[in-house]
PDB file of C-alpha atoms and ligand atoms in Angstrom:
ATOM      1  CA  MET L 228      39.714 -45.637  50.179  1.00  0.00           C
ATOM      2  CA  ALA L 229      40.915 -44.822  53.694  1.00  0.00           C
ATOM      3  CA  THR L 230      38.857 -46.165  56.598  1.00  0.00           C
ATOM      4  CA  VAL L 231      38.140 -44.145  59.728  1.00  0.00           C
ATOM      5  CA  PHE L 232      36.820 -45.715  62.909  1.00  0.00           C
ATOM      6  CA  ILE L 233      34.500 -43.281  64.720  1.00  0.00           C
ATOM      7  CA  LEU L 234      34.253 -44.653  68.246  1.00  0.00           C
ATOM      8  CA  ASN L 235      31.890 -43.433  70.939  1.00  0.00           C
ATOM      9  CA  GLY L 236      32.066 -44.301  74.619  1.00  0.00           C
ATOM     10  CA  PRO L 237      29.614 -44.594  77.512  1.00  0.00           C
ATOM     11  CA  ASN L 238      26.242 -42.860  77.627  1.00  0.00           C
ATOM     12  CA  LEU L 239      26.569 -41.417  74.137  1.00  0.00           C
ATOM     13  CA  ASN L 240      23.756 -43.789  73.111  1.00  0.00           C
ATOM     14  CA  LEU L 241      21.530 -41.464  75.181  1.00  0.00           C
ATOM     15  CA  LEU L 242      22.227 -38.379  73.058  1.00  0.00           C
ATOM     16  CA  GLY L 243      19.063 -36.455  72.256  1.00  0.00           C
ATOM     17  CA  VAL L 244      17.511 -37.226  75.639  1.00  0.00           C
ATOM     18  CA  ARG L 245      20.549 -36.837  77.949  1.00  0.00           C
ATOM     19  CA  ASP L 246      21.064 -33.280  79.187  1.00  0.00           C
ATOM     20  CA  PRO L 247      20.204 -31.556  75.879  1.00  0.00           C
ATOM     21  CA  ALA L 248      21.322 -28.176  77.264  1.00  0.00           C
ATOM     22  CA  VAL L 249      24.860 -29.598  77.425  1.00  0.00           C
ATOM     23  CA  TYR L 250      24.918 -32.147  74.592  1.00  0.00           C
ATOM     24  CA  GLY L 251      22.341 -30.826  72.132  1.00  0.00           C
ATOM     25  CA  ARG L 252      19.281 -32.495  70.600  1.00  0.00           C
ATOM     26  CA  ASP L 253      20.971 -34.570  67.899  1.00  0.00           C
ATOM     27  CA  THR L 254      20.807 -38.310  68.520  1.00  0.00           C
ATOM     28  CA  LEU L 255      23.842 -40.519  67.893  1.00  0.00           C
ATOM     29  CA  GLY L 256      21.981 -41.775  64.797  1.00  0.00           C
ATOM     30  CA  ASP L 257      21.707 -38.170  63.523  1.00  0.00           C
ATOM     31  CA  ILE L 258      25.442 -37.697  64.099  1.00  0.00           C
ATOM     32  CA  GLU L 259      26.223 -40.934  62.258  1.00  0.00           C
ATOM     33  CA  GLU L 260      24.157 -39.743  59.269  1.00  0.00           C
ATOM     34  CA  ARG L 261      26.006 -36.414  59.209  1.00  0.00           C
ATOM     35  CA  CYS L 262      29.320 -38.275  59.352  1.00  0.00           C
ATOM     36  CA  LEU L 263      28.302 -40.617  56.521  1.00  0.00           C
ATOM     37  CA  ARG L 264      27.452 -37.636  54.291  1.00  0.00           C
ATOM     38  CA  ARG L 265      30.630 -35.746  55.148  1.00  0.00           C
ATOM     39  CA  ALA L 266      32.781 -38.857  54.759  1.00  0.00           C
ATOM     40  CA  ALA L 267      31.335 -39.569  51.308  1.00  0.00           C
ATOM     41  CA  ALA L 268      32.221 -36.013  50.219  1.00  0.00           C
ATOM     42  CA  LEU L 269      35.751 -36.479  51.580  1.00  0.00           C
ATOM     43  CA  LYS L 270      36.046 -39.943  49.993  1.00  0.00           C
ATOM     44  CA  LEU L 271      36.524 -41.643  53.343  1.00  0.00           C
ATOM     45  CA  GLU L 272      34.907 -44.827  54.542  1.00  0.00           C
ATOM     46  CA  ILE L 273      33.658 -44.772  58.127  1.00  0.00           C
ATOM     47  CA  ASP L 274      32.838 -47.389  60.708  1.00  0.00           C
ATOM     48  CA  PHE L 275      30.705 -45.711  63.398  1.00  0.00           C
ATOM     49  CA  ARG L 276      30.279 -47.486  66.749  1.00  0.00           C
ATOM     50  CA  GLN L 277      29.224 -46.890  70.366  1.00  0.00           C
ATOM     51  CA  THR L 278      29.818 -48.902  73.530  1.00  0.00           C
ATOM     52  CA  ASN L 279      29.246 -48.450  77.238  1.00  0.00           C
ATOM     53  CA  HIS L 280      32.118 -50.824  78.075  1.00  0.00           C
ATOM     54  CA  GLU L 281      35.776 -49.881  78.519  1.00  0.00           C
ATOM     55  CA  GLY L 282      37.111 -53.286  77.409  1.00  0.00           C
ATOM     56  CA  GLN L 283      35.017 -53.147  74.231  1.00  0.00           C
ATOM     57  CA  LEU L 284      36.472 -49.730  73.438  1.00  0.00           C
ATOM     58  CA  VAL L 285      39.999 -51.110  73.961  1.00  0.00           C
ATOM     59  CA  ASP L 286      39.171 -54.082  71.666  1.00  0.00           C
ATOM     60  CA  TRP L 287      37.913 -51.735  68.941  1.00  0.00           C
ATOM     61  CA  ILE L 288      41.011 -49.532  69.190  1.00  0.00           C
ATOM     62  CA  GLN L 289      43.151 -52.666  68.836  1.00  0.00           C
ATOM     63  CA  GLU L 290      41.027 -53.668  65.814  1.00  0.00           C
ATOM     64  CA  ALA L 291      41.601 -50.201  64.308  1.00  0.00           C
ATOM     65  CA  ARG L 292      45.341 -50.862  64.523  1.00  0.00           C
ATOM     66  CA  GLU L 293      44.817 -53.610  61.914  1.00  0.00           C
ATOM     67  CA  SER L 294      41.828 -52.322  59.936  1.00  0.00           C
ATOM     68  CA  ALA L 295      41.700 -48.509  60.012  1.00  0.00           C
ATOM     69  CA  ASP L 296      43.763 -45.562  58.846  1.00  0.00           C
ATOM     70  CA  ALA L 297      42.632 -43.155  61.582  1.00  0.00           C
ATOM     71  CA  ILE L 298      40.438 -42.963  64.680  1.00  0.00           C
ATOM     72  CA  ILE L 299      37.951 -40.305  65.734  1.00  0.00           C
ATOM     73  CA  LEU L 300      37.169 -40.862  69.389  1.00  0.00           C
ATOM     74  CA  ASN L 301      34.644 -39.476  71.817  1.00  0.00           C
ATOM     75  CA  ALA L 302      35.485 -41.648  74.800  1.00  0.00           C
ATOM     76  CA  GLY L 303      32.853 -39.997  77.020  1.00  0.00           C
ATOM     77  CA  ALA L 304      33.761 -40.272  80.712  1.00  0.00           C
ATOM     78  CA  PHE L 305      36.577 -42.772  79.921  1.00  0.00           C
ATOM     79  CA  THR L 306      38.413 -39.731  78.519  1.00  0.00           C
ATOM     80  CA  HIS L 307      39.085 -38.620  82.072  1.00  0.00           C
ATOM     81  CA  THR L 308      39.754 -42.003  83.677  1.00  0.00           C
ATOM     82  CA  SER L 309      41.103 -44.632  81.313  1.00  0.00           C
ATOM     83  CA  LEU L 310      44.791 -45.478  81.111  1.00  0.00           C
ATOM     84  CA  ALA L 311      43.728 -48.613  79.225  1.00  0.00           C
ATOM     85  CA  VAL L 312      42.201 -46.513  76.438  1.00  0.00           C
ATOM     86  CA  LEU L 313      45.334 -44.335  76.330  1.00  0.00           C
ATOM     87  CA  ASP L 314      47.612 -47.387  76.120  1.00  0.00           C
ATOM     88  CA  ALA L 315      45.503 -48.876  73.314  1.00  0.00           C
ATOM     89  CA  LEU L 316      45.616 -45.592  71.385  1.00  0.00           C
ATOM     90  CA  SER L 317      49.385 -45.324  71.815  1.00  0.00           C
ATOM     91  CA  ALA L 318      49.823 -48.900  70.580  1.00  0.00           C
ATOM     92  CA  ALA L 319      47.539 -48.275  67.597  1.00  0.00           C
ATOM     93  CA  ASP L 320      49.997 -45.731  66.226  1.00  0.00           C
ATOM     94  CA  LEU L 321      47.310 -44.082  64.058  1.00  0.00           C
ATOM     95  CA  PRO L 322      46.199 -40.456  63.740  1.00  0.00           C
ATOM     96  CA  VAL L 323      43.623 -39.837  66.480  1.00  0.00           C
ATOM     97  CA  ILE L 324      41.232 -36.895  66.672  1.00  0.00           C
ATOM     98  CA  GLU L 325      39.559 -36.508  70.068  1.00  0.00           C
ATOM     99  CA  VAL L 326      36.018 -35.113  69.970  1.00  0.00           C
ATOM    100  CA  HIS L 327      33.696 -33.848  72.694  1.00  0.00           C
ATOM    101  CA  LEU L 328      30.283 -32.370  72.056  1.00  0.00           C
ATOM    102  CA  SER L 329      30.541 -30.109  75.095  1.00  0.00           C
ATOM    103  CA  ASN L 330      33.361 -27.726  75.966  1.00  0.00           C
ATOM    104  CA  ILE L 331      34.965 -29.826  78.684  1.00  0.00           C
ATOM    105  CA  PHE L 332      37.051 -26.828  79.813  1.00  0.00           C
ATOM    106  CA  ARG L 333      33.942 -24.836  80.758  1.00  0.00           C
ATOM    107  CA  ARG L 334      32.687 -27.686  82.920  1.00  0.00           C
ATOM    108  CA  GLU L 335      33.713 -29.362  86.186  1.00  0.00           C
ATOM    109  CA  ARG L 336      37.458 -29.516  86.927  1.00  0.00           C
ATOM    110  CA  PHE L 337      37.530 -33.311  86.702  1.00  0.00           C
ATOM    111  CA  ARG L 338      36.635 -33.015  83.006  1.00  0.00           C
ATOM    112  CA  HIS L 339      39.598 -30.761  82.253  1.00  0.00           C
ATOM    113  CA  HIS L 340      42.094 -33.604  82.184  1.00  0.00           C
ATOM    114  CA  SER L 341      42.042 -36.020  79.254  1.00  0.00           C
ATOM    115  CA  TYR L 342      44.122 -39.199  78.960  1.00  0.00           C
ATOM    116  CA  VAL L 343      43.012 -39.434  75.317  1.00  0.00           C
ATOM    117  CA  SER L 344      44.680 -36.086  74.521  1.00  0.00           C
ATOM    118  CA  LEU L 345      48.096 -37.615  75.241  1.00  0.00           C
ATOM    119  CA  ALA L 346      47.644 -39.772  72.126  1.00  0.00           C
ATOM    120  CA  ALA L 347      45.649 -37.341  69.982  1.00  0.00           C
ATOM    121  CA  ALA L 348      46.844 -35.350  66.982  1.00  0.00           C
ATOM    122  CA  GLY L 349      44.102 -32.831  67.743  1.00  0.00           C
ATOM    123  CA  VAL L 350      41.128 -32.144  69.995  1.00  0.00           C
ATOM    124  CA  ILE L 351      37.763 -30.648  69.012  1.00  0.00           C
ATOM    125  CA  CYS L 352      35.363 -29.770  71.799  1.00  0.00           C
ATOM    126  CA  GLY L 353      32.390 -27.542  72.435  1.00  0.00           C
ATOM    127  CA  LEU L 354      31.019 -27.483  68.881  1.00  0.00           C
ATOM    128  CA  GLY L 355      28.355 -30.153  69.295  1.00  0.00           C
ATOM    129  CA  ALA L 356      27.700 -32.610  66.474  1.00  0.00           C
ATOM    130  CA  GLN L 357      29.596 -30.378  64.062  1.00  0.00           C
ATOM    131  CA  GLY L 358      32.783 -31.447  65.893  1.00  0.00           C
ATOM    132  CA  TYR L 359      32.544 -34.904  64.309  1.00  0.00           C
ATOM    133  CA  GLU L 360      32.371 -33.429  60.794  1.00  0.00           C
ATOM    134  CA  LEU L 361      35.329 -31.156  61.534  1.00  0.00           C
ATOM    135  CA  ALA L 362      37.226 -34.175  62.834  1.00  0.00           C
ATOM    136  CA  LEU L 363      36.586 -35.969  59.525  1.00  0.00           C
ATOM    137  CA  GLU L 364      37.983 -32.973  57.654  1.00  0.00           C
ATOM    138  CA  ALA L 365      41.057 -32.990  59.887  1.00  0.00           C
ATOM    139  CA  VAL L 366      41.548 -36.712  59.252  1.00  0.00           C
ATOM    140  CA  ALA L 367      41.222 -36.213  55.484  1.00  0.00           C
ATOM    141  CA  ARG L 368      43.926 -33.558  55.598  1.00  0.00           C
ATOM    142  CA  LEU L 369      46.213 -35.582  57.864  1.00  0.00           C
ATOM    143  CA  LEU L 370      45.928 -38.643  55.618  1.00  0.00           C
ATOM    144  CA  ALA L 371      46.408 -36.587  52.452  1.00  0.00           C
ATOM    145  CA  GLY L 372      49.547 -35.113  54.010  1.00  0.00           C
ATOM    146  CA  ARG L 373      50.769 -38.611  54.806  1.00  0.00           C
ATOM    147  CA  THR L 374      50.378 -39.862  51.219  1.00  0.00           C
ATOM    148  CA  GLY L 375      51.388 -36.594  49.562  1.00  0.00           C
ATOM    149  CA  GLU L 376      47.937 -36.153  47.970  1.00  0.00           C
ATOM    150  CA  THR L 377      46.309 -32.727  47.833  1.00  0.00           C
ATOM    151  CA  SER L 378      43.819 -32.259  50.670  1.00  0.00           C
ATOM    152  CA  GLN L 379      40.154 -31.392  49.965  1.00  0.00           C
TER     153      GLN L 379
HETATM  154  C1  DQA Q 556      31.746 -35.808  76.524  1.00  0.00           C
HETATM  155  C2  DQA Q 556      32.314 -35.051  77.736  1.00  0.00           C
HETATM  156  C3  DQA Q 556      32.619 -36.009  78.874  1.00  0.00           C
HETATM  157  O1  DQA Q 556      33.133 -35.286  79.995  1.00  0.00           O
HETATM  158  C4  DQA Q 556      31.367 -36.729  79.322  1.00  0.00           C
HETATM  159  O2  DQA Q 556      31.670 -37.668  80.317  1.00  0.00           O
HETATM  160  C5  DQA Q 556      30.654 -37.372  78.169  1.00  0.00           C
HETATM  161  C6  DQA Q 556      30.538 -36.656  76.917  1.00  0.00           C
HETATM  162  C7  DQA Q 556      31.278 -34.839  75.414  1.00  0.00           C
HETATM  163  O3  DQA Q 556      31.075 -35.309  74.293  1.00  0.00           O
HETATM  164  O4  DQA Q 556      31.097 -33.646  75.666  1.00  0.00           O
HETATM  165  O5  DQA Q 556      30.077 -38.449  78.309  1.00  0.00           O
HETATM  166  O6  DQA Q 556      32.765 -36.625  75.997  1.00  0.00           O
END
């Protein structure tokens, strides 16, 4: 079974209490549960993690290079700042789907640029927690395409 790392960056541990008008009321735990259900239906294994630390995120992306078949990444604010995350993603050479709960293009200008996008196969933003489930579907299709299997 293919393994997908679902990695979450800084402040996403505060979901549910942080700016619910922007990020919604789902907690990160709720999102993980939704992902577990969706992944089971798609026959994917997931490893769902969150960190507030850039170096930890880089370490996990490097780990994915060895242990995962794809990465779903909400890098939080590191999206807009981190060359280190971009370099790690490029080195990982895996399908990457970038996710944001909010529509970063309807927000401040500094959120419009994403380093992560330079390494991403696709970007999903503005659809709240549902974006993670859609990202899992995209990964399932990308991996099925890679192995020649029929997608779900
Ligand atoms: C975010 C958008 C980022 O701009 C912000 O820094 C976050 C969350 C989102 O999911 O909408 O922390 O990635």
